[in-house]
């Protein structure tokens, strides 16, 4: 298609192709989000209607919602068995390990630093600061082995709790309400032993790009190993699974990994929290690196604020997570032993 050719050619030109592409995204109100870094609608959600959300009377246990699993398996098992017979998945080999979760916590020291101290520490390690606001920091670093940029995002909110911030990310039904460009979100499989989920996510990309298809395993746990406030760890990485076939209308993102630390200022269920997200992905978009980075600088803050607003609008009566419901990190046993 000539438009795709035009976008590729923008690598060889200076300003006007970049401006053309950005104006098109802006005209359709597309920006970039994070976790994964995706195109989303940038409209404000101040008027989001929670009345449209079909809440059930029973206590919602999202991460054990069998409706997603059953409906997804029914729709994809027949075709998936024929097209993905060679795909093998096992929780032991492909799930998130205890070691990965422990490694995800290694950047916790950064959350206890001032912005200036974070700048100094990360710049020394080769990270580039591309955005700084009162409640948000954004860094990037090019990974030559993976040939993608890795990002670090720091955020601070004083009007929501760590538990609410976690729930808004776990609740896929709610995500479908406040993220207009999440075309499909479902749980494919669940491991009761590690309390991990496999998530299938189809995200809308702006024309002329195809939609992106994400399939990843997600695991979270409560880390109380430090004497400071407890923190929540979330680890995700892309995988293959025989129950999900490749959709020809989408581009499968095969390189995706993220680590998030959510730390409360007081207690996990009290207002006041901060987070650090580190991630990379290869979205296989025919967009010049300079254009992608330009959109990221404006799109990531918009998405973080959108997530923040969604967390503030989550009714207290529907906040089902509690400290006791969170699985504790298994590597704590190794430390205590």
XYZ file of N, CA and C in Angstrom, residues 31-33 40 42 294-304:
48
model
N -2.834 8.486 20.349
C -1.553 8.689 21.008
C -1.019 7.328 21.430
N 0.113 7.342 22.069
C 0.698 6.092 22.521
C 0.391 5.862 23.978
N 0.243 4.618 24.351
C 0.040 4.284 25.748
C 1.232 3.490 26.234
N -3.673 4.550 21.482
C -4.979 4.595 22.114
C -5.646 5.912 21.761
N -7.028 9.415 22.579
C -6.547 10.378 23.560
C -7.652 11.274 24.099
N 8.806 10.535 19.391
C 8.098 11.808 19.515
C 6.684 11.595 20.038
N 6.013 10.560 19.516
C 4.668 10.257 19.972
C 4.669 9.717 21.398
N 5.700 8.955 21.747
C 5.772 8.394 23.093
C 5.860 9.481 24.149
N 6.607 10.537 23.854
C 6.792 11.607 24.829
C 5.474 12.291 25.181
N 4.557 12.358 24.234
C 3.274 13.000 24.504
C 2.192 11.991 24.864
N 2.278 10.777 24.316
C 1.239 9.797 24.536
C 1.283 9.117 25.883
N 2.491 8.818 26.387
C 2.605 8.122 27.667
C 2.020 8.941 28.811
N 2.344 10.229 28.950
C 1.717 11.009 30.030
C 0.201 11.037 29.930
N -0.345 11.119 28.712
C -1.796 11.131 28.543
C -2.409 9.820 29.005
N -1.748 8.699 28.689
C -2.291 7.416 29.100
C -2.214 7.223 30.614
N -1.114 7.653 31.213
C -0.978 7.547 32.663
C -2.094 8.324 33.355
